[in-house]
mmCIF file of C-alpha atoms and ligand atoms in Angstrom:
data_model
loop_
_atom_site.group_PDB
_atom_site.id
_atom_site.type_symbol
_atom_site.label_atom_id
_atom_site.label_comp_id
_atom_site.label_asym_id
_atom_site.label_seq_id
_atom_site.Cartn_x
_atom_site.Cartn_y
_atom_site.Cartn_z
ATOM 1 C CA UNK A 1 -24.796 23.641 81.959
ATOM 2 C CA UNK A 2 -26.588 24.580 85.203
ATOM 3 C CA UNK A 3 -23.690 26.602 86.709
ATOM 4 C CA UNK A 4 -20.819 28.522 85.129
ATOM 5 C CA UNK A 5 -17.227 28.174 86.491
ATOM 6 C CA UNK A 6 -17.599 31.679 88.053
ATOM 7 C CA UNK A 7 -20.774 30.648 89.847
ATOM 8 C CA UNK A 8 -19.139 27.454 91.115
ATOM 9 C CA UNK A 9 -16.185 29.526 92.397
ATOM 10 C CA UNK A 10 -18.621 31.863 94.208
ATOM 11 C CA UNK A 11 -20.279 28.897 95.920
ATOM 12 C CA UNK A 12 -16.904 27.427 96.910
ATOM 13 C CA UNK A 13 -15.887 30.807 98.379
ATOM 14 C CA UNK A 14 -19.126 31.036 100.376
ATOM 15 C CA UNK A 15 -18.589 27.525 101.723
ATOM 16 C CA UNK A 16 -14.941 28.247 102.595
ATOM 17 C CA UNK A 17 -15.760 30.868 105.247
ATOM 18 C CA UNK A 18 -17.850 29.238 108.001
ATOM 19 C CA UNK A 19 -18.799 31.286 111.065
ATOM 20 C CA UNK A 20 -19.579 30.236 114.599
ATOM 21 C CA UNK A 21 -23.197 30.560 115.644
ATOM 22 C CA UNK A 22 -25.472 29.911 118.612
ATOM 23 C CA UNK A 23 -28.319 29.027 116.280
ATOM 24 C CA UNK A 24 -29.558 25.479 115.797
ATOM 25 C CA UNK A 25 -27.498 23.792 113.110
ATOM 26 C CA UNK A 26 -28.344 20.633 111.197
ATOM 27 C CA UNK A 27 -25.128 18.897 110.158
ATOM 28 C CA UNK A 28 -26.962 17.133 107.349
ATOM 29 C CA UNK A 29 -28.178 20.428 105.928
ATOM 30 C CA UNK A 30 -24.822 22.183 106.355
ATOM 31 C CA UNK A 31 -23.419 19.706 103.825
ATOM 32 C CA UNK A 32 -25.996 20.902 101.265
ATOM 33 C CA UNK A 33 -25.764 24.641 101.943
ATOM 34 C CA UNK A 34 -25.196 26.670 98.733
ATOM 35 C CA UNK A 35 -24.392 23.568 96.648
ATOM 36 C CA UNK A 36 -26.328 23.090 93.410
ATOM 37 C CA UNK A 37 -28.113 19.786 92.853
ATOM 38 C CA UNK A 38 -28.636 19.407 89.134
ATOM 39 C CA UNK A 39 -32.171 18.758 87.894
ATOM 40 C CA UNK A 40 -33.265 18.210 84.249
ATOM 41 C CA UNK A 41 -30.832 19.388 81.579
ATOM 42 C CA UNK A 42 -30.044 22.916 82.807
ATOM 43 C CA UNK A 43 -31.844 23.252 86.128
ATOM 44 C CA UNK A 44 -30.873 22.945 89.769
ATOM 45 C CA UNK A 45 -31.956 23.453 93.352
ATOM 46 C CA UNK A 46 -29.657 25.005 95.956
ATOM 47 C CA UNK A 47 -30.294 25.480 99.658
ATOM 48 C CA UNK A 48 -29.474 29.125 100.389
ATOM 49 C CA UNK A 49 -30.513 29.205 104.034
ATOM 50 C CA UNK A 50 -32.537 27.321 106.603
ATOM 51 C CA UNK A 51 -33.842 27.744 110.132
ATOM 52 C CA UNK A 52 -34.357 25.041 112.734
ATOM 53 C CA UNK A 53 -33.904 21.294 112.947
ATOM 54 C CA UNK A 54 -35.797 18.320 114.392
ATOM 55 C CA UNK A 55 -35.231 19.664 117.917
ATOM 56 C CA UNK A 56 -36.789 23.009 116.946
ATOM 57 C CA UNK A 57 -40.056 21.203 116.135
ATOM 58 C CA UNK A 58 -40.031 19.510 119.524
ATOM 59 C CA UNK A 59 -39.138 22.751 121.339
ATOM 60 C CA UNK A 60 -41.991 24.593 119.642
ATOM 61 C CA UNK A 61 -44.468 21.838 120.489
ATOM 62 C CA UNK A 62 -43.409 21.989 124.142
ATOM 63 C CA UNK A 63 -42.819 25.755 124.133
ATOM 64 C CA UNK A 64 -39.589 24.937 125.964
ATOM 65 C CA UNK A 65 -36.784 27.225 127.141
ATOM 66 C CA UNK A 66 -33.775 25.236 126.000
ATOM 67 C CA UNK A 67 -32.888 22.344 123.754
ATOM 68 C CA UNK A 68 -35.670 20.235 125.265
ATOM 69 C CA UNK A 69 -35.345 16.520 125.842
ATOM 70 C CA UNK A 70 -31.988 14.850 125.339
ATOM 71 C CA UNK A 71 -33.591 11.604 124.255
ATOM 72 C CA UNK A 72 -33.887 11.162 120.519
ATOM 73 C CA UNK A 73 -36.536 8.475 121.045
ATOM 74 C CA UNK A 74 -38.751 10.992 122.911
ATOM 75 C CA UNK A 75 -38.293 13.547 120.140
ATOM 76 C CA UNK A 76 -39.066 10.956 117.508
ATOM 77 C CA UNK A 77 -42.223 9.826 119.312
ATOM 78 C CA UNK A 78 -43.464 13.393 119.687
ATOM 79 C CA UNK A 79 -42.713 14.282 116.053
ATOM 80 C CA UNK A 80 -44.552 11.179 114.877
ATOM 81 C CA UNK A 81 -47.489 12.061 117.146
ATOM 82 C CA UNK A 82 -47.613 15.623 115.734
ATOM 83 C CA UNK A 83 -47.536 14.328 112.165
ATOM 84 C CA UNK A 84 -50.117 11.624 112.845
ATOM 85 C CA UNK A 85 -52.561 14.047 114.416
ATOM 86 C CA UNK A 86 -52.060 16.901 111.922
ATOM 87 C CA UNK A 87 -50.686 19.139 114.691
ATOM 88 C CA UNK A 88 -48.883 21.150 112.061
ATOM 89 C CA UNK A 89 -47.766 24.456 113.542
ATOM 90 C CA UNK A 90 -44.570 23.102 115.201
ATOM 91 C CA UNK A 91 -43.369 22.134 111.705
ATOM 92 C CA UNK A 92 -43.879 25.745 110.619
ATOM 93 C CA UNK A 93 -41.048 26.747 112.990
ATOM 94 C CA UNK A 94 -38.520 25.347 110.490
ATOM 95 C CA UNK A 95 -37.900 27.288 107.298
ATOM 96 C CA UNK A 96 -35.941 26.759 104.106
ATOM 97 C CA UNK A 97 -34.827 29.129 101.345
ATOM 98 C CA UNK A 98 -33.998 27.645 97.955
ATOM 99 C CA UNK A 99 -32.530 28.960 94.730
ATOM 100 C CA UNK A 100 -34.229 27.095 91.880
ATOM 101 C CA UNK A 101 -33.564 27.143 88.157
ATOM 102 C CA UNK A 102 -36.478 25.620 86.257
ATOM 103 C CA UNK A 103 -38.353 25.694 82.931
ATOM 104 C CA UNK A 104 -41.213 28.215 82.768
ATOM 105 C CA UNK A 105 -43.882 25.503 82.362
ATOM 106 C CA UNK A 106 -42.644 23.863 85.589
ATOM 107 C CA UNK A 107 -42.625 27.260 87.308
ATOM 108 C CA UNK A 108 -46.305 27.691 86.403
ATOM 109 C CA UNK A 109 -47.196 24.510 88.307
ATOM 110 C CA UNK A 110 -44.865 25.350 91.180
ATOM 111 C CA UNK A 111 -46.182 28.901 91.697
ATOM 112 C CA UNK A 112 -49.644 27.495 92.471
ATOM 113 C CA UNK A 113 -48.253 26.690 95.920
ATOM 114 C CA UNK A 114 -49.171 30.032 97.437
ATOM 115 C CA UNK A 115 -47.853 29.529 100.934
ATOM 116 C CA UNK A 116 -44.289 30.497 100.033
ATOM 117 C CA UNK A 117 -42.257 33.651 99.407
ATOM 118 C CA UNK A 118 -40.921 34.029 95.883
ATOM 119 C CA UNK A 119 -38.597 36.374 94.047
ATOM 120 C CA UNK A 120 -38.072 35.601 90.356
ATOM 121 C CA UNK A 121 -35.271 36.583 87.976
ATOM 122 C CA UNK A 122 -36.362 39.684 86.058
ATOM 123 C CA UNK A 123 -36.480 39.250 82.281
ATOM 124 C CA UNK A 124 -37.475 42.939 82.121
ATOM 125 C CA UNK A 125 -34.115 43.854 83.619
ATOM 126 C CA UNK A 126 -31.823 41.088 82.326
ATOM 127 C CA UNK A 127 -31.330 39.214 79.064
ATOM 128 C CA UNK A 128 -32.302 35.566 79.403
ATOM 129 C CA UNK A 129 -29.701 32.830 78.928
ATOM 130 C CA UNK A 130 -29.999 30.726 75.799
ATOM 131 C CA UNK A 131 -31.171 27.638 77.657
ATOM 132 C CA UNK A 132 -34.280 25.586 77.109
ATOM 133 C CA UNK A 133 -35.440 22.243 78.397
ATOM 134 C CA UNK A 134 -35.305 19.354 75.955
ATOM 135 C CA UNK A 135 -36.605 16.070 77.442
ATOM 136 C CA UNK A 136 -34.211 13.132 77.646
ATOM 137 C CA UNK A 137 -35.140 10.292 75.225
ATOM 138 C CA UNK A 138 -36.807 8.241 77.978
ATOM 139 C CA UNK A 139 -39.153 11.158 78.765
ATOM 140 C CA UNK A 140 -40.183 11.828 75.193
ATOM 141 C CA UNK A 141 -43.539 10.100 75.422
ATOM 142 C CA UNK A 142 -46.917 10.059 73.705
ATOM 143 C CA UNK A 143 -50.214 11.095 75.316
ATOM 144 C CA UNK A 144 -51.428 8.456 77.759
ATOM 145 C CA UNK A 145 -54.422 6.453 76.526
ATOM 146 C CA UNK A 146 -55.764 5.871 80.052
ATOM 147 C CA UNK A 147 -54.959 9.160 81.800
ATOM 148 C CA UNK A 148 -55.839 12.477 80.159
ATOM 149 C CA UNK A 149 -53.382 14.182 82.487
ATOM 150 C CA UNK A 150 -50.311 12.118 81.697
ATOM 151 C CA UNK A 151 -47.939 10.478 79.267
ATOM 152 C CA UNK A 152 -47.800 6.944 77.945
ATOM 153 C CA UNK A 153 -45.461 5.038 75.635
ATOM 154 C CA UNK A 154 -41.966 6.393 75.088
ATOM 155 C CA UNK A 155 -41.411 7.474 71.473
ATOM 156 C CA UNK A 156 -39.040 5.395 69.411
ATOM 157 C CA UNK A 157 -37.062 5.665 66.199
ATOM 158 C CA UNK A 158 -38.129 8.179 63.544
ATOM 159 C CA UNK A 159 -41.008 9.601 65.588
ATOM 160 C CA UNK A 160 -38.692 10.343 68.519
ATOM 161 C CA UNK A 161 -36.158 11.959 66.167
ATOM 162 C CA UNK A 162 -38.879 14.048 64.446
ATOM 163 C CA UNK A 163 -40.322 15.393 67.709
ATOM 164 C CA UNK A 164 -36.898 16.109 69.146
ATOM 165 C CA UNK A 165 -35.964 18.012 66.010
ATOM 166 C CA UNK A 166 -39.136 20.160 66.233
ATOM 167 C CA UNK A 167 -38.496 20.959 69.908
ATOM 168 C CA UNK A 168 -34.880 21.965 69.302
ATOM 169 C CA UNK A 169 -35.592 23.891 66.103
ATOM 170 C CA UNK A 170 -38.496 25.913 67.529
ATOM 171 C CA UNK A 171 -36.644 26.812 70.727
ATOM 172 C CA UNK A 172 -33.517 27.768 68.772
ATOM 173 C CA UNK A 173 -35.514 29.876 66.302
ATOM 174 C CA UNK A 174 -37.463 31.599 69.078
ATOM 175 C CA UNK A 175 -34.242 32.431 70.854
ATOM 176 C CA UNK A 176 -32.618 33.709 67.645
ATOM 177 C CA UNK A 177 -35.624 35.995 67.164
ATOM 178 C CA UNK A 178 -35.471 37.146 70.806
ATOM 179 C CA UNK A 179 -31.821 38.125 70.443
ATOM 180 C CA UNK A 180 -32.429 39.778 67.068
ATOM 181 C CA UNK A 181 -35.271 41.893 68.492
ATOM 182 C CA UNK A 182 -33.461 43.189 71.596
ATOM 183 C CA UNK A 183 -32.491 46.849 71.790
ATOM 184 C CA UNK A 184 -28.757 46.278 71.548
ATOM 185 C CA UNK A 185 -25.798 46.459 69.180
ATOM 186 C CA UNK A 186 -26.887 49.901 67.944
ATOM 187 C CA UNK A 187 -30.396 48.886 66.838
ATOM 188 C CA UNK A 188 -33.501 50.454 68.363
ATOM 189 C CA UNK A 189 -35.227 47.073 68.689
ATOM 190 C CA UNK A 190 -37.540 46.015 71.479
ATOM 191 C CA UNK A 191 -37.304 46.383 75.246
ATOM 192 C CA UNK A 192 -36.375 43.182 77.115
ATOM 193 C CA UNK A 193 -39.800 43.138 78.768
ATOM 194 C CA UNK A 194 -41.417 42.849 75.310
ATOM 195 C CA UNK A 195 -38.840 40.828 73.358
ATOM 196 C CA UNK A 196 -39.259 37.898 75.777
ATOM 197 C CA UNK A 197 -42.907 37.331 74.920
ATOM 198 C CA UNK A 198 -42.106 35.076 71.945
ATOM 199 C CA UNK A 199 -40.003 32.662 73.979
ATOM 200 C CA UNK A 200 -41.349 29.128 74.522
ATOM 201 C CA UNK A 201 -42.437 27.640 77.851
ATOM 202 C CA UNK A 202 -39.335 25.452 78.004
ATOM 203 C CA UNK A 203 -37.156 28.553 78.548
ATOM 204 C CA UNK A 204 -35.433 28.441 81.934
ATOM 205 C CA UNK A 205 -36.207 30.925 84.683
ATOM 206 C CA UNK A 206 -34.834 31.214 88.225
ATOM 207 C CA UNK A 207 -36.189 32.166 91.601
ATOM 208 C CA UNK A 208 -35.569 32.245 95.301
ATOM 209 C CA UNK A 209 -38.307 30.287 97.049
ATOM 210 C CA UNK A 210 -38.781 30.320 100.812
ATOM 211 C CA UNK A 211 -41.286 28.274 102.746
ATOM 212 C CA UNK A 212 -41.765 26.543 106.077
ATOM 213 C CA UNK A 213 -41.503 22.818 106.676
ATOM 214 C CA UNK A 214 -45.257 22.259 107.035
ATOM 215 C CA UNK A 215 -45.991 23.830 103.657
ATOM 216 C CA UNK A 216 -42.924 22.211 102.126
ATOM 217 C CA UNK A 217 -44.246 18.799 103.165
ATOM 218 C CA UNK A 218 -47.549 19.696 101.497
ATOM 219 C CA UNK A 219 -45.651 20.639 98.326
ATOM 220 C CA UNK A 220 -43.616 17.408 98.432
ATOM 221 C CA UNK A 221 -46.708 15.309 99.117
ATOM 222 C CA UNK A 222 -48.271 16.616 95.887
ATOM 223 C CA UNK A 223 -45.236 17.059 93.684
ATOM 224 C CA UNK A 224 -42.986 14.120 94.660
ATOM 225 C CA UNK A 225 -46.020 11.913 94.092
ATOM 226 C CA UNK A 226 -46.239 9.549 91.109
ATOM 227 C CA UNK A 227 -49.239 11.546 89.780
ATOM 228 C CA UNK A 228 -47.190 14.743 89.451
ATOM 229 C CA UNK A 229 -45.638 15.566 86.096
ATOM 230 C CA UNK A 230 -42.123 14.134 85.808
ATOM 231 C CA UNK A 231 -40.529 17.547 85.240
ATOM 232 C CA UNK A 232 -41.717 18.966 88.587
ATOM 233 C CA UNK A 233 -41.398 15.622 90.373
ATOM 234 C CA UNK A 234 -37.636 15.504 89.852
ATOM 235 C CA UNK A 235 -37.333 18.910 91.543
ATOM 236 C CA UNK A 236 -39.479 17.730 94.443
ATOM 237 C CA UNK A 237 -37.343 14.593 94.772
ATOM 238 C CA UNK A 238 -34.124 16.646 94.845
ATOM 239 C CA UNK A 239 -35.596 18.873 97.577
ATOM 240 C CA UNK A 240 -36.842 15.818 99.491
ATOM 241 C CA UNK A 241 -33.295 14.397 99.551
ATOM 242 C CA UNK A 242 -32.076 17.623 101.236
ATOM 243 C CA UNK A 243 -35.008 17.666 103.683
ATOM 244 C CA UNK A 244 -34.227 14.078 104.686
ATOM 245 C CA UNK A 245 -30.730 15.195 105.739
ATOM 246 C CA UNK A 246 -32.009 18.413 107.359
ATOM 247 C CA UNK A 247 -34.761 17.011 109.631
ATOM 248 C CA UNK A 248 -34.390 13.205 109.509
ATOM 249 C CA UNK A 249 -36.991 12.490 112.198
ATOM 250 C CA UNK A 250 -39.649 14.773 110.714
ATOM 251 C CA UNK A 251 -38.933 13.471 107.229
ATOM 252 C CA UNK A 252 -39.260 9.850 108.375
ATOM 253 C CA UNK A 253 -42.653 10.671 109.950
ATOM 254 C CA UNK A 254 -43.703 12.452 106.745
ATOM 255 C CA UNK A 255 -42.670 9.464 104.629
ATOM 256 C CA UNK A 256 -44.552 7.099 106.892
ATOM 257 C CA UNK A 257 -47.811 8.986 107.400
ATOM 258 C CA UNK A 258 -48.086 11.118 104.265
ATOM 259 C CA UNK A 259 -46.061 9.699 101.362
ATOM 260 C CA UNK A 260 -46.512 6.048 102.315
ATOM 261 C CA UNK A 261 -49.870 6.320 104.095
ATOM 262 C CA UNK A 262 -53.354 6.266 102.542
ATOM 263 C CA UNK A 263 -56.534 8.099 103.484
ATOM 264 C CA UNK A 264 -59.643 5.961 103.779
ATOM 265 C CA UNK A 265 -63.182 7.220 103.236
ATOM 266 C CA UNK A 266 -65.904 6.045 105.614
ATOM 267 C CA UNK A 267 -67.207 3.777 102.819
ATOM 268 C CA UNK A 268 -63.741 2.257 102.333
ATOM 269 C CA UNK A 269 -63.428 1.575 106.084
ATOM 270 C CA UNK A 270 -66.819 -0.153 105.983
ATOM 271 C CA UNK A 271 -65.760 -2.349 103.031
ATOM 272 C CA UNK A 272 -62.554 -3.343 104.813
ATOM 273 C CA UNK A 273 -64.482 -4.247 107.981
ATOM 274 C CA UNK A 274 -66.943 -6.350 105.992
ATOM 275 C CA UNK A 275 -64.103 -8.075 104.126
ATOM 276 C CA UNK A 276 -62.282 -8.812 107.386
ATOM 277 C CA UNK A 277 -65.513 -10.385 108.647
ATOM 278 C CA UNK A 278 -65.361 -12.749 105.642
ATOM 279 C CA UNK A 279 -67.901 -11.063 103.364
ATOM 280 C CA UNK A 280 -67.170 -10.813 99.635
ATOM 281 C CA UNK A 281 -67.709 -7.142 98.736
ATOM 282 C CA UNK A 282 -67.444 -5.799 95.194
ATOM 283 C CA UNK A 283 -67.876 -2.325 93.759
ATOM 284 C CA UNK A 284 -71.683 -2.538 93.338
ATOM 285 C CA UNK A 285 -72.174 -3.342 97.059
ATOM 286 C CA UNK A 286 -69.524 -0.909 98.246
ATOM 287 C CA UNK A 287 -71.376 2.362 97.642
ATOM 288 C CA UNK A 288 -68.252 3.661 95.884
ATOM 289 C CA UNK A 289 -68.043 4.954 92.335
ATOM 290 C CA UNK A 290 -66.087 2.959 89.743
ATOM 291 C CA UNK A 291 -63.219 5.451 89.935
ATOM 292 C CA UNK A 292 -63.087 5.287 93.733
ATOM 293 C CA UNK A 293 -63.238 1.501 93.612
ATOM 294 C CA UNK A 294 -60.328 1.372 91.145
ATOM 295 C CA UNK A 295 -58.219 3.487 93.481
ATOM 296 C CA UNK A 296 -59.325 1.438 96.507
ATOM 297 C CA UNK A 297 -58.393 -1.836 94.765
ATOM 298 C CA UNK A 298 -55.107 -0.285 93.679
ATOM 299 C CA UNK A 299 -54.131 -0.133 97.361
ATOM 300 C CA UNK A 300 -56.037 -3.036 98.917
ATOM 301 C CA UNK A 301 -56.343 -5.506 96.071
HETATM 302 C C1 FAD B 1 -51.442 16.239 90.142
HETATM 303 C C2 FAD B 1 -51.938 17.662 90.150
HETATM 304 C C3 FAD B 1 -52.756 18.114 89.131
HETATM 305 C C4 FAD B 1 -53.219 19.443 89.124
HETATM 306 N N1 FAD B 1 -53.997 19.891 88.088
HETATM 307 C C5 FAD B 1 -54.420 21.182 88.048
HETATM 308 C C6 FAD B 1 -55.207 21.684 86.967
HETATM 309 O O1 FAD B 1 -55.557 20.970 86.044
HETATM 310 N N2 FAD B 1 -55.564 22.998 86.966
HETATM 311 C C7 FAD B 1 -55.220 23.845 87.988
HETATM 312 O O2 FAD B 1 -55.586 25.020 87.957
HETATM 313 N N3 FAD B 1 -54.476 23.393 89.031
HETATM 314 C C8 FAD B 1 -54.060 22.106 89.085
HETATM 315 N N4 FAD B 1 -53.292 21.665 90.130
HETATM 316 C C9 FAD B 1 -52.927 22.616 91.199
HETATM 317 C C10 FAD B 1 -53.731 22.375 92.486
HETATM 318 O O3 FAD B 1 -55.117 22.549 92.269
HETATM 319 C C11 FAD B 1 -53.252 23.329 93.590
HETATM 320 O O4 FAD B 1 -53.461 24.656 93.163
HETATM 321 C C12 FAD B 1 -51.775 23.162 93.904
HETATM 322 O O5 FAD B 1 -51.471 21.819 94.082
HETATM 323 C C13 FAD B 1 -51.431 23.954 95.159
HETATM 324 O O6 FAD B 1 -52.066 23.326 96.239
HETATM 325 P P1 FAD B 1 -52.550 24.144 97.493
HETATM 326 O O7 FAD B 1 -53.521 25.223 97.112
HETATM 327 O O8 FAD B 1 -53.037 23.149 98.515
HETATM 328 O O9 FAD B 1 -51.154 24.783 98.024
HETATM 329 P P2 FAD B 1 -50.854 26.195 98.669
HETATM 330 O O10 FAD B 1 -51.253 27.306 97.777
HETATM 331 O O11 FAD B 1 -49.423 26.144 99.135
HETATM 332 O O12 FAD B 1 -51.775 26.235 99.905
HETATM 333 C C14 FAD B 1 -51.561 25.351 101.016
HETATM 334 C C15 FAD B 1 -52.846 25.290 101.789
HETATM 335 O O13 FAD B 1 -53.123 26.594 102.327
HETATM 336 C C16 FAD B 1 -54.521 26.844 102.273
HETATM 337 N N5 FAD B 1 -54.738 28.031 101.416
HETATM 338 C C17 FAD B 1 -53.807 28.718 100.723
HETATM 339 N N6 FAD B 1 -54.360 29.767 100.118
HETATM 340 C C18 FAD B 1 -55.680 29.719 100.416
HETATM 341 C C19 FAD B 1 -56.797 30.522 100.068
HETATM 342 N N7 FAD B 1 -56.697 31.600 99.311
HETATM 343 N N8 FAD B 1 -57.993 30.162 100.541
HETATM 344 C C20 FAD B 1 -58.152 29.088 101.319
HETATM 345 N N9 FAD B 1 -57.143 28.292 101.700
HETATM 346 C C21 FAD B 1 -55.930 28.604 101.246
HETATM 347 C C22 FAD B 1 -55.166 25.579 101.729
HETATM 348 O O14 FAD B 1 -55.528 24.766 102.799
HETATM 349 C C23 FAD B 1 -54.078 24.929 100.955
HETATM 350 O O15 FAD B 1 -54.217 23.524 100.822
HETATM 351 C C24 FAD B 1 -52.837 20.349 90.169
HETATM 352 C C25 FAD B 1 -52.019 19.856 91.200
HETATM 353 C C26 FAD B 1 -51.564 18.556 91.202
HETATM 354 C C27 FAD B 1 -50.669 18.104 92.314
#
């Protein structure tokens, strides 16, 4: 279970005492504040704090004194222009702080995004909860035969049951050993900082993660993408749903130009021009490698 009844009560108490402020407030984000959005079997993301809204991006771009233009259409046009032309610093004026609970192997991918501030739960100081990630049946899949960095067919029947059993048994055994080694209940045992080293990568950890909107979009572009591993993608998708409510105009521009858009190489532009002129161009005449051509055809047919 991602949150205990005590933790839920704490969140409810925090949400029950709103305060007046002169700061920019995003109504969409206020609805998310503190609430846990469940991810995987024991994980979650929670928005702990945020700064700015769509108007803050516009104000920063114009270096304005007040709330800036009153016309949403003007703001939308400017935000789309900024996104289209990679004028990124106005997006850095918005910030978000998240509380994330995630398996260690997901955390290892996540921490590669260096342009964020992180503080992780200390397993030197505290005893870890007995929680590990076990994939749902539809995610229990074999190695992909076409992509070395991915999964293929979903396991069925006896093979699915066998693998599931191994995952559960190993995690349970490792956790039993962890608890049996700890310096507690009168035994000398091992310090927490050492006893944890036998735990598997599907053990859950937690951190506070703070970043700005520009770098968050970069994270979402890579991790909410179909090429990202499912287990980090579902976190990125949960964050994206909050961002959509926080800065709807910026998020729409991001979806249009980054998530939905494609980058063309000079060679690809040339092929498209030749095709539009009626020429039949295949991979050998394109100047592209087979891999590039496959990706190009994936988008353009
Ligand atoms: C599908 C996928 C597969 C991957 N596979 C692997 C893998 O097999 N092995 C592996 O090791 N990693 C892998 N990665 C991680 C990847 O290489 C990046 O480390 C990760 O996505 C973080 O990207 P980033 O550096 O752009 O982000 P951030 O660290 O957030 O940086 C954002 C931007 O800031 C700038 N920046 C930050 N720090 C520096 C710096 N020190 N010097 C110069 N510029 C900087 C860069 O412009 C960078 O793009 C994979 C990522 C994805 C999405």
